[in-house]
Amino acid sequence: AQKVTQAQTEISVVEKEDVTLDCVYETRDTTYYLFWYKQPPSGELVFLIRRNSFDEQNEISGRYSWNFQKSTSSFNFTITASQVVDSAVYFCALSEASSYGQNFVFGPGTRLSVLP
Amino acid sequence: EPEVTQTPSHQVTQMGQEVILRCVPISNHLYFYWYRQILGQKVEFLVSFYNNEISEKSEIFDDQFSVERPDGSNFTLKIRSTKLEDSAMYFCASRSGTSDHEQYFGPGTRLTVT
């Protein structure tokens, strides 16, 4: 069974601090996909990144970086020099290739508040 | 850039009424999904749809729910007799069906049942 855990319910940081959001997943599949989405107060889901299980290379995109470690089943997300506009709920999600519909299983989300 | 659209953005209905939430997926996509997010909670999978039939559904997707693709462009979610607990944000998503496993989400419809 697939499961995604985001242990941090809420995080508050002061602007310009770095912050890491944790994501731990469970799956029996060898082929799977991991995602991060941002949900700002307006409610839409904003796609941030996709990673497949065969690509453990870490990725950096501007102030965002992702650390994928299969050995610990983790896919953590770091925001460097946080800004107030980063305040949102962040969801990690998992999709198994063997699942017929390949639906997403979302984690419970981490609410990030960046204070000025 | 193509995007998934959903209408209405907000729907208010009375308990026991039927509602239809509408989605227009990206035009060349083959897989369609509905997800639900109760306020303050996580996004939950409801149903996936491929080749004009349901491919997978969750426990949430009971007999009160149905989906269809009536005209080749719209993808609808019908709730037959709404309950208070159906109040949530409903997201539609579509996927191309190629090696790209990304799902493209619509902006959501906020359903309020009173």
Short mmCIF file of N, CA, C and O in Angstrom, two decimals, chain B residues 10-108:
data_model
loop_
_atom_site.label_atom_id
_atom_site.label_comp_id
_atom_site.label_asym_id
_atom_site.label_seq_id
_atom_site.Cartn_x
_atom_site.Cartn_y
_atom_site.Cartn_z
N HIS B 10 -17.09 28.26 -7.43
CA HIS B 10 -17.72 28.07 -6.13
C HIS B 10 -19.18 27.72 -6.35
O HIS B 10 -19.87 28.38 -7.13
N GLN B 11 -19.62 26.67 -5.69
CA GLN B 11 -21.01 26.24 -5.80
C GLN B 11 -21.57 26.07 -4.39
O GLN B 11 -20.98 25.39 -3.55
N VAL B 12 -22.72 26.70 -4.17
CA VAL B 12 -23.42 26.54 -2.90
C VAL B 12 -24.70 25.78 -3.18
O VAL B 12 -25.45 26.14 -4.09
N THR B 13 -24.97 24.76 -2.41
CA THR B 13 -26.16 23.96 -2.64
C THR B 13 -26.75 23.54 -1.30
O THR B 13 -26.07 23.55 -0.27
N GLN B 14 -28.02 23.16 -1.34
CA GLN B 14 -28.66 22.69 -0.12
C GLN B 14 -28.52 21.18 -0.01
O GLN B 14 -28.51 20.46 -1.03
N MET B 15 -28.46 20.72 1.20
CA MET B 15 -28.37 19.29 1.48
C MET B 15 -29.49 18.55 0.74
O MET B 15 -30.64 19.00 0.71
N GLY B 16 -29.11 17.44 0.11
CA GLY B 16 -30.09 16.65 -0.61
C GLY B 16 -30.19 16.99 -2.08
O GLY B 16 -30.78 16.22 -2.86
N GLN B 17 -29.63 18.11 -2.49
CA GLN B 17 -29.67 18.49 -3.90
C GLN B 17 -28.57 17.79 -4.69
O GLN B 17 -27.55 17.38 -4.14
N GLU B 18 -28.80 17.69 -5.98
CA GLU B 18 -27.80 17.13 -6.88
C GLU B 18 -26.91 18.25 -7.39
O GLU B 18 -27.40 19.36 -7.67
N VAL B 19 -25.62 17.98 -7.50
CA VAL B 19 -24.71 18.95 -8.09
C VAL B 19 -23.86 18.27 -9.17
O VAL B 19 -23.58 17.08 -9.08
N ILE B 20 -23.52 19.04 -10.15
CA ILE B 20 -22.61 18.58 -11.20
C ILE B 20 -21.45 19.56 -11.28
O ILE B 20 -21.65 20.76 -11.50
N LEU B 21 -20.27 19.02 -11.08
CA LEU B 21 -19.06 19.82 -11.19
C LEU B 21 -18.43 19.52 -12.55
O LEU B 21 -18.30 18.35 -12.94
N ARG B 22 -18.02 20.57 -13.23
CA ARG B 22 -17.54 20.42 -14.59
C ARG B 22 -16.06 20.71 -14.73
O ARG B 22 -15.52 21.60 -14.07
N CYS B 23 -15.45 19.97 -15.62
CA CYS B 23 -14.01 20.10 -15.86
C CYS B 23 -13.78 19.97 -17.36
O CYS B 23 -14.43 19.16 -18.03
N VAL B 24 -12.87 20.78 -17.87
CA VAL B 24 -12.41 20.59 -19.24
C VAL B 24 -10.93 20.26 -19.16
O VAL B 24 -10.09 21.12 -18.88
N PRO B 25 -10.59 18.98 -19.37
CA PRO B 25 -9.19 18.58 -19.31
C PRO B 25 -8.40 19.13 -20.50
O PRO B 25 -8.97 19.66 -21.44
N ILE B 26 -7.11 18.95 -20.46
CA ILE B 26 -6.26 19.33 -21.58
C ILE B 26 -6.59 18.42 -22.76
O ILE B 26 -6.77 17.21 -22.59
N SER B 27 -6.67 19.00 -23.94
CA SER B 27 -7.38 18.36 -25.06
C SER B 27 -6.81 17.02 -25.50
O SER B 27 -7.56 16.15 -25.89
N ASN B 28 -5.55 16.78 -25.47
CA ASN B 28 -5.03 15.50 -25.96
C ASN B 28 -4.74 14.51 -24.82
O ASN B 28 -4.11 13.49 -25.03
N HIS B 29 -5.22 14.82 -23.64
CA HIS B 29 -5.01 13.94 -22.51
C HIS B 29 -6.00 12.79 -22.50
O HIS B 29 -7.12 12.91 -23.02
N LEU B 30 -5.57 11.66 -21.92
CA LEU B 30 -6.36 10.44 -21.98
C LEU B 30 -6.87 9.98 -20.62
O LEU B 30 -7.82 9.20 -20.55
N TYR B 31 -6.23 10.43 -19.56
CA TYR B 31 -6.59 9.99 -18.21
C TYR B 31 -7.14 11.19 -17.44
O TYR B 31 -6.56 12.28 -17.49
N PHE B 32 -8.21 10.93 -16.71
CA PHE B 32 -8.86 12.02 -16.00
C PHE B 32 -9.12 11.58 -14.57
O PHE B 32 -9.37 10.41 -14.28
N TYR B 33 -9.09 12.57 -13.66
CA TYR B 33 -9.17 12.29 -12.24
C TYR B 33 -10.01 13.34 -11.52
O TYR B 33 -10.08 14.49 -11.94
N TRP B 34 -10.62 12.88 -10.43
CA TRP B 34 -11.22 13.81 -9.47
C TRP B 34 -10.60 13.54 -8.11
O TRP B 34 -10.44 12.37 -7.70
N TYR B 35 -10.29 14.63 -7.41
CA TYR B 35 -9.78 14.58 -6.05
C TYR B 35 -10.63 15.52 -5.21
O TYR B 35 -11.24 16.45 -5.70
N ARG B 36 -10.61 15.25 -3.91
CA ARG B 36 -11.37 16.07 -2.98
C ARG B 36 -10.45 16.53 -1.86
O ARG B 36 -9.59 15.78 -1.39
N GLN B 37 -10.67 17.77 -1.41
CA GLN B 37 -9.92 18.28 -0.27
C GLN B 37 -10.89 18.97 0.68
O GLN B 37 -11.37 20.08 0.41
N ILE B 38 -11.19 18.29 1.79
CA ILE B 38 -11.97 18.93 2.84
C ILE B 38 -11.11 20.01 3.46
O ILE B 38 -9.90 19.85 3.60
N LEU B 39 -11.75 21.10 3.83
CA LEU B 39 -11.02 22.28 4.32
C LEU B 39 -10.01 21.92 5.40
O LEU B 39 -10.36 21.29 6.40
N GLY B 40 -8.77 22.30 5.15
CA GLY B 40 -7.72 22.09 6.15
C GLY B 40 -7.14 20.70 6.16
O GLY B 40 -6.27 20.40 6.98
N GLN B 41 -7.60 19.86 5.25
CA GLN B 41 -7.12 18.48 5.23
C GLN B 41 -6.35 18.19 3.94
O GLN B 41 -6.13 19.09 3.12
N LYS B 42 -5.94 16.95 3.79
CA LYS B 42 -5.14 16.62 2.62
C LYS B 42 -6.02 16.37 1.40
O LYS B 42 -7.23 16.22 1.50
N VAL B 43 -5.38 16.34 0.25
CA VAL B 43 -6.07 16.06 -0.99
C VAL B 43 -6.25 14.54 -1.11
O VAL B 43 -5.29 13.78 -0.95
N GLU B 44 -7.48 14.13 -1.38
CA GLU B 44 -7.79 12.69 -1.43
C GLU B 44 -8.28 12.29 -2.82
O GLU B 44 -9.12 12.98 -3.41
N PHE B 45 -7.82 11.18 -3.28
CA PHE B 45 -8.22 10.64 -4.57
C PHE B 45 -9.66 10.14 -4.52
O PHE B 45 -10.07 9.46 -3.57
N LEU B 46 -10.43 10.48 -5.52
CA LEU B 46 -11.80 9.96 -5.64
C LEU B 46 -11.88 8.90 -6.73
O LEU B 46 -12.31 7.77 -6.48
N VAL B 47 -11.49 9.26 -7.96
CA VAL B 47 -11.75 8.38 -9.09
C VAL B 47 -10.83 8.73 -10.25
O VAL B 47 -10.42 9.87 -10.41
N SER B 48 -10.48 7.69 -11.00
CA SER B 48 -9.76 7.91 -12.26
C SER B 48 -10.59 7.33 -13.40
O SER B 48 -11.37 6.39 -13.21
N PHE B 49 -10.41 7.88 -14.58
CA PHE B 49 -11.29 7.59 -15.72
C PHE B 49 -10.44 7.49 -16.97
O PHE B 49 -9.63 8.38 -17.25
N TYR B 50 -10.61 6.39 -17.70
CA TYR B 50 -9.82 6.19 -18.92
C TYR B 50 -10.65 5.40 -19.91
O TYR B 50 -11.35 4.46 -19.53
N ASN B 51 -10.60 5.78 -21.14
CA ASN B 51 -11.29 5.04 -22.20
C ASN B 51 -12.78 4.90 -21.89
O ASN B 51 -13.37 3.83 -22.06
N ASN B 52 -13.33 6.00 -21.41
CA ASN B 52 -14.78 6.09 -21.13
C ASN B 52 -15.27 5.18 -20.02
O ASN B 52 -16.46 4.82 -20.01
N GLU B 53 -14.37 4.81 -19.13
CA GLU B 53 -14.85 4.06 -17.98
C GLU B 53 -13.96 4.34 -16.77
O GLU B 53 -12.82 4.79 -16.92
N ILE B 54 -14.51 4.05 -15.61
CA ILE B 54 -13.75 4.24 -14.39
C ILE B 54 -12.65 3.19 -14.33
O ILE B 54 -12.90 1.99 -14.52
N SER B 55 -11.42 3.63 -14.11
CA SER B 55 -10.31 2.69 -14.00
C SER B 55 -9.98 2.37 -12.54
O SER B 55 -9.52 1.28 -12.23
N GLU B 56 -10.23 3.31 -11.67
CA GLU B 56 -9.97 3.07 -10.26
C GLU B 56 -10.82 4.06 -9.45
O GLU B 56 -11.07 5.17 -9.90
N LYS B 57 -11.26 3.63 -8.29
CA LYS B 57 -11.99 4.54 -7.41
C LYS B 57 -11.65 4.25 -5.96
O LYS B 57 -11.26 3.14 -5.60
N SER B 58 -11.79 5.27 -5.13
CA SER B 58 -11.48 5.10 -3.71
C SER B 58 -12.75 4.74 -2.95
O SER B 58 -13.86 4.76 -3.50
N GLU B 59 -12.56 4.49 -1.66
CA GLU B 59 -13.71 4.17 -0.80
C GLU B 59 -14.66 5.35 -0.67
O GLU B 59 -15.84 5.18 -0.38
N ILE B 60 -14.14 6.54 -0.86
CA ILE B 60 -14.97 7.73 -0.75
C ILE B 60 -16.01 7.75 -1.87
O ILE B 60 -17.14 8.22 -1.71
N PHE B 61 -15.62 7.25 -3.02
CA PHE B 61 -16.45 7.32 -4.23
C PHE B 61 -17.54 6.26 -4.15
O PHE B 61 -17.42 5.18 -4.74
N ASP B 62 -18.60 6.58 -3.41
CA ASP B 62 -19.68 5.60 -3.25
C ASP B 62 -20.78 5.85 -4.29
O ASP B 62 -20.59 6.61 -5.24
N ASP B 63 -21.93 5.23 -4.08
CA ASP B 63 -23.00 5.29 -5.09
C ASP B 63 -23.58 6.69 -5.28
O ASP B 63 -24.33 6.92 -6.22
N GLN B 64 -23.25 7.59 -4.37
CA GLN B 64 -23.72 8.96 -4.51
C GLN B 64 -22.98 9.71 -5.62
O GLN B 64 -23.42 10.74 -6.09
N PHE B 65 -21.81 9.19 -5.98
CA PHE B 65 -20.97 9.86 -6.96
C PHE B 65 -21.04 9.16 -8.31
O PHE B 65 -21.19 7.93 -8.37
N SER B 66 -20.91 9.94 -9.35
CA SER B 66 -20.75 9.36 -10.68
C SER B 66 -19.94 10.33 -11.53
O SER B 66 -19.88 11.53 -11.25
N VAL B 67 -19.29 9.77 -12.54
CA VAL B 67 -18.51 10.59 -13.46
C VAL B 67 -18.89 10.22 -14.89
O VAL B 67 -19.31 9.10 -15.16
N GLU B 68 -18.73 11.19 -15.76
CA GLU B 68 -18.90 10.89 -17.16
C GLU B 68 -18.19 11.92 -18.01
O GLU B 68 -17.82 13.00 -17.55
N ARG B 69 -17.98 11.52 -19.26
CA ARG B 69 -17.36 12.40 -20.24
C ARG B 69 -18.38 12.50 -21.38
O ARG B 69 -18.30 11.77 -22.36
N PRO B 70 -19.33 13.38 -21.22
CA PRO B 70 -20.52 13.35 -22.10
C PRO B 70 -20.26 13.72 -23.55
O PRO B 70 -20.97 13.23 -24.43
N ASP B 71 -19.25 14.54 -23.79
CA ASP B 71 -19.13 15.07 -25.15
C ASP B 71 -17.71 15.09 -25.68
O ASP B 71 -17.42 15.80 -26.62
N GLY B 72 -16.83 14.36 -25.07
CA GLY B 72 -15.45 14.29 -25.55
C GLY B 72 -14.57 15.43 -25.10
O GLY B 72 -13.37 15.41 -25.36
N SER B 73 -15.16 16.43 -24.44
CA SER B 73 -14.31 17.50 -23.93
C SER B 73 -14.53 17.71 -22.43
O SER B 73 -13.59 17.84 -21.68
N ASN B 74 -15.79 17.71 -22.00
CA ASN B 74 -16.07 17.89 -20.58
C ASN B 74 -15.91 16.59 -19.82
O ASN B 74 -16.12 15.50 -20.36
N PHE B 75 -15.55 16.72 -18.56
CA PHE B 75 -15.47 15.59 -17.64
C PHE B 75 -16.19 16.03 -16.39
O PHE B 75 -15.79 17.02 -15.76
N THR B 76 -17.26 15.33 -16.04
CA THR B 76 -18.11 15.83 -14.95
C THR B 76 -18.12 14.88 -13.77
O THR B 76 -17.98 13.66 -13.92
N LEU B 77 -18.31 15.47 -12.60
CA LEU B 77 -18.52 14.73 -11.37
C LEU B 77 -19.90 15.10 -10.85
O LEU B 77 -20.19 16.28 -10.65
N LYS B 78 -20.75 14.09 -10.67
CA LYS B 78 -22.09 14.33 -10.16
C LYS B 78 -22.20 13.75 -8.76
O LYS B 78 -21.78 12.62 -8.50
N ILE B 79 -22.77 14.56 -7.87
CA ILE B 79 -23.12 14.07 -6.53
C ILE B 79 -24.63 14.09 -6.47
O ILE B 79 -25.26 15.15 -6.60
N ARG B 80 -25.21 12.92 -6.28
CA ARG B 80 -26.67 12.76 -6.44
C ARG B 80 -27.47 13.48 -5.36
O ARG B 80 -28.41 14.18 -5.63
N SER B 81 -27.11 13.29 -4.14
CA SER B 81 -27.86 13.87 -3.02
C SER B 81 -26.83 14.35 -2.01
O SER B 81 -26.33 13.56 -1.20
N THR B 82 -26.51 15.62 -2.08
CA THR B 82 -25.38 16.12 -1.31
C THR B 82 -25.64 16.07 0.19
O THR B 82 -26.79 16.23 0.66
N LYS B 83 -24.55 15.85 0.92
CA LYS B 83 -24.57 15.86 2.37
C LYS B 83 -23.66 16.99 2.85
O LYS B 83 -22.81 17.47 2.10
N LEU B 84 -23.83 17.35 4.10
CA LEU B 84 -22.99 18.41 4.65
C LEU B 84 -21.50 18.08 4.51
O LEU B 84 -20.68 18.94 4.22
N GLU B 85 -21.19 16.79 4.71
CA GLU B 85 -19.79 16.37 4.66
C GLU B 85 -19.20 16.34 3.25
O GLU B 85 -18.01 16.06 3.08
N ASP B 86 -20.02 16.62 2.25
CA ASP B 86 -19.49 16.73 0.89
C ASP B 86 -18.88 18.10 0.64
O ASP B 86 -18.26 18.33 -0.41
N SER B 87 -19.05 19.01 1.58
CA SER B 87 -18.44 20.33 1.45
C SER B 87 -16.93 20.19 1.39
O SER B 87 -16.31 19.62 2.29
N ALA B 88 -16.35 20.67 0.31
CA ALA B 88 -14.91 20.48 0.09
C ALA B 88 -14.51 21.22 -1.18
O ALA B 88 -15.36 21.72 -1.92
N MET B 89 -13.21 21.23 -1.43
CA MET B 89 -12.69 21.67 -2.72
C MET B 89 -12.54 20.43 -3.57
O MET B 89 -11.98 19.43 -3.11
N TYR B 90 -13.03 20.48 -4.79
CA TYR B 90 -12.92 19.35 -5.70
C TYR B 90 -11.99 19.75 -6.85
O TYR B 90 -12.23 20.74 -7.55
N PHE B 91 -10.95 18.94 -7.01
CA PHE B 91 -9.98 19.20 -8.07
C PHE B 91 -10.13 18.15 -9.16
O PHE B 91 -10.20 16.96 -8.90
N CYS B 92 -10.11 18.62 -10.37
CA CYS B 92 -10.03 17.77 -11.55
C CYS B 92 -8.58 17.76 -12.02
O CYS B 92 -7.86 18.77 -11.87
N ALA B 93 -8.13 16.65 -12.57
CA ALA B 93 -6.78 16.58 -13.12
C ALA B 93 -6.81 15.72 -14.38
O ALA B 93 -7.70 14.87 -14.55
N SER B 94 -5.85 15.96 -15.25
CA SER B 94 -5.74 15.11 -16.44
C SER B 94 -4.27 14.77 -16.69
O SER B 94 -3.37 15.48 -16.23
N ARG B 95 -4.08 13.67 -17.39
CA ARG B 95 -2.73 13.19 -17.69
C ARG B 95 -2.71 12.72 -19.12
O ARG B 95 -3.67 12.13 -19.61
N SER B 96 -1.56 12.92 -19.76
CA SER B 96 -1.51 12.64 -21.20
C SER B 96 -1.54 11.15 -21.50
O SER B 96 -2.08 10.73 -22.52
N GLY B 97 -0.94 10.33 -20.64
CA GLY B 97 -0.90 8.90 -20.90
C GLY B 97 0.36 8.45 -21.58
O GLY B 97 0.54 7.27 -21.86
N THR B 98 1.26 9.36 -21.82
CA THR B 98 2.58 8.98 -22.34
C THR B 98 3.50 8.73 -21.15
O THR B 98 3.04 8.46 -20.05
N SER B 99 4.77 8.81 -21.37
CA SER B 99 5.70 8.58 -20.27
C SER B 99 5.66 9.71 -19.23
O SER B 99 6.22 9.58 -18.16
N ASP B 100 4.98 10.78 -19.58
CA ASP B 100 4.85 11.88 -18.63
C ASP B 100 3.80 11.50 -17.59
O ASP B 100 2.61 11.44 -17.90
N HIS B 101 4.22 11.24 -16.37
CA HIS B 101 3.26 10.82 -15.36
C HIS B 101 2.71 11.97 -14.57
O HIS B 101 2.02 11.77 -13.57
N GLU B 102 2.99 13.16 -15.00
CA GLU B 102 2.48 14.31 -14.27
C GLU B 102 1.00 14.48 -14.52
O GLU B 102 0.52 14.32 -15.64
N GLN B 103 0.28 14.80 -13.48
CA GLN B 103 -1.13 15.16 -13.60
C GLN B 103 -1.23 16.67 -13.52
O GLN B 103 -0.61 17.30 -12.68
N TYR B 104 -2.04 17.22 -14.41
CA TYR B 104 -2.24 18.67 -14.46
C TYR B 104 -3.57 18.97 -13.76
O TYR B 104 -4.62 18.48 -14.18
N PHE B 105 -3.48 19.77 -12.73
CA PHE B 105 -4.66 20.04 -11.91
C PHE B 105 -5.37 21.31 -12.34
O PHE B 105 -4.73 22.31 -12.70
N GLY B 106 -6.69 21.26 -12.25
CA GLY B 106 -7.48 22.47 -12.44
C GLY B 106 -7.47 23.30 -11.17
O GLY B 106 -6.92 22.89 -10.15
N PRO B 107 -8.08 24.48 -11.23
CA PRO B 107 -8.04 25.41 -10.09
C PRO B 107 -8.98 25.01 -8.95
O PRO B 107 -8.90 25.59 -7.87
N GLY B 108 -9.84 24.02 -9.20
CA GLY B 108 -10.72 23.55 -8.15
C GLY B 108 -12.09 24.21 -8.16
O GLY B 108 -12.26 25.33 -8.64
#
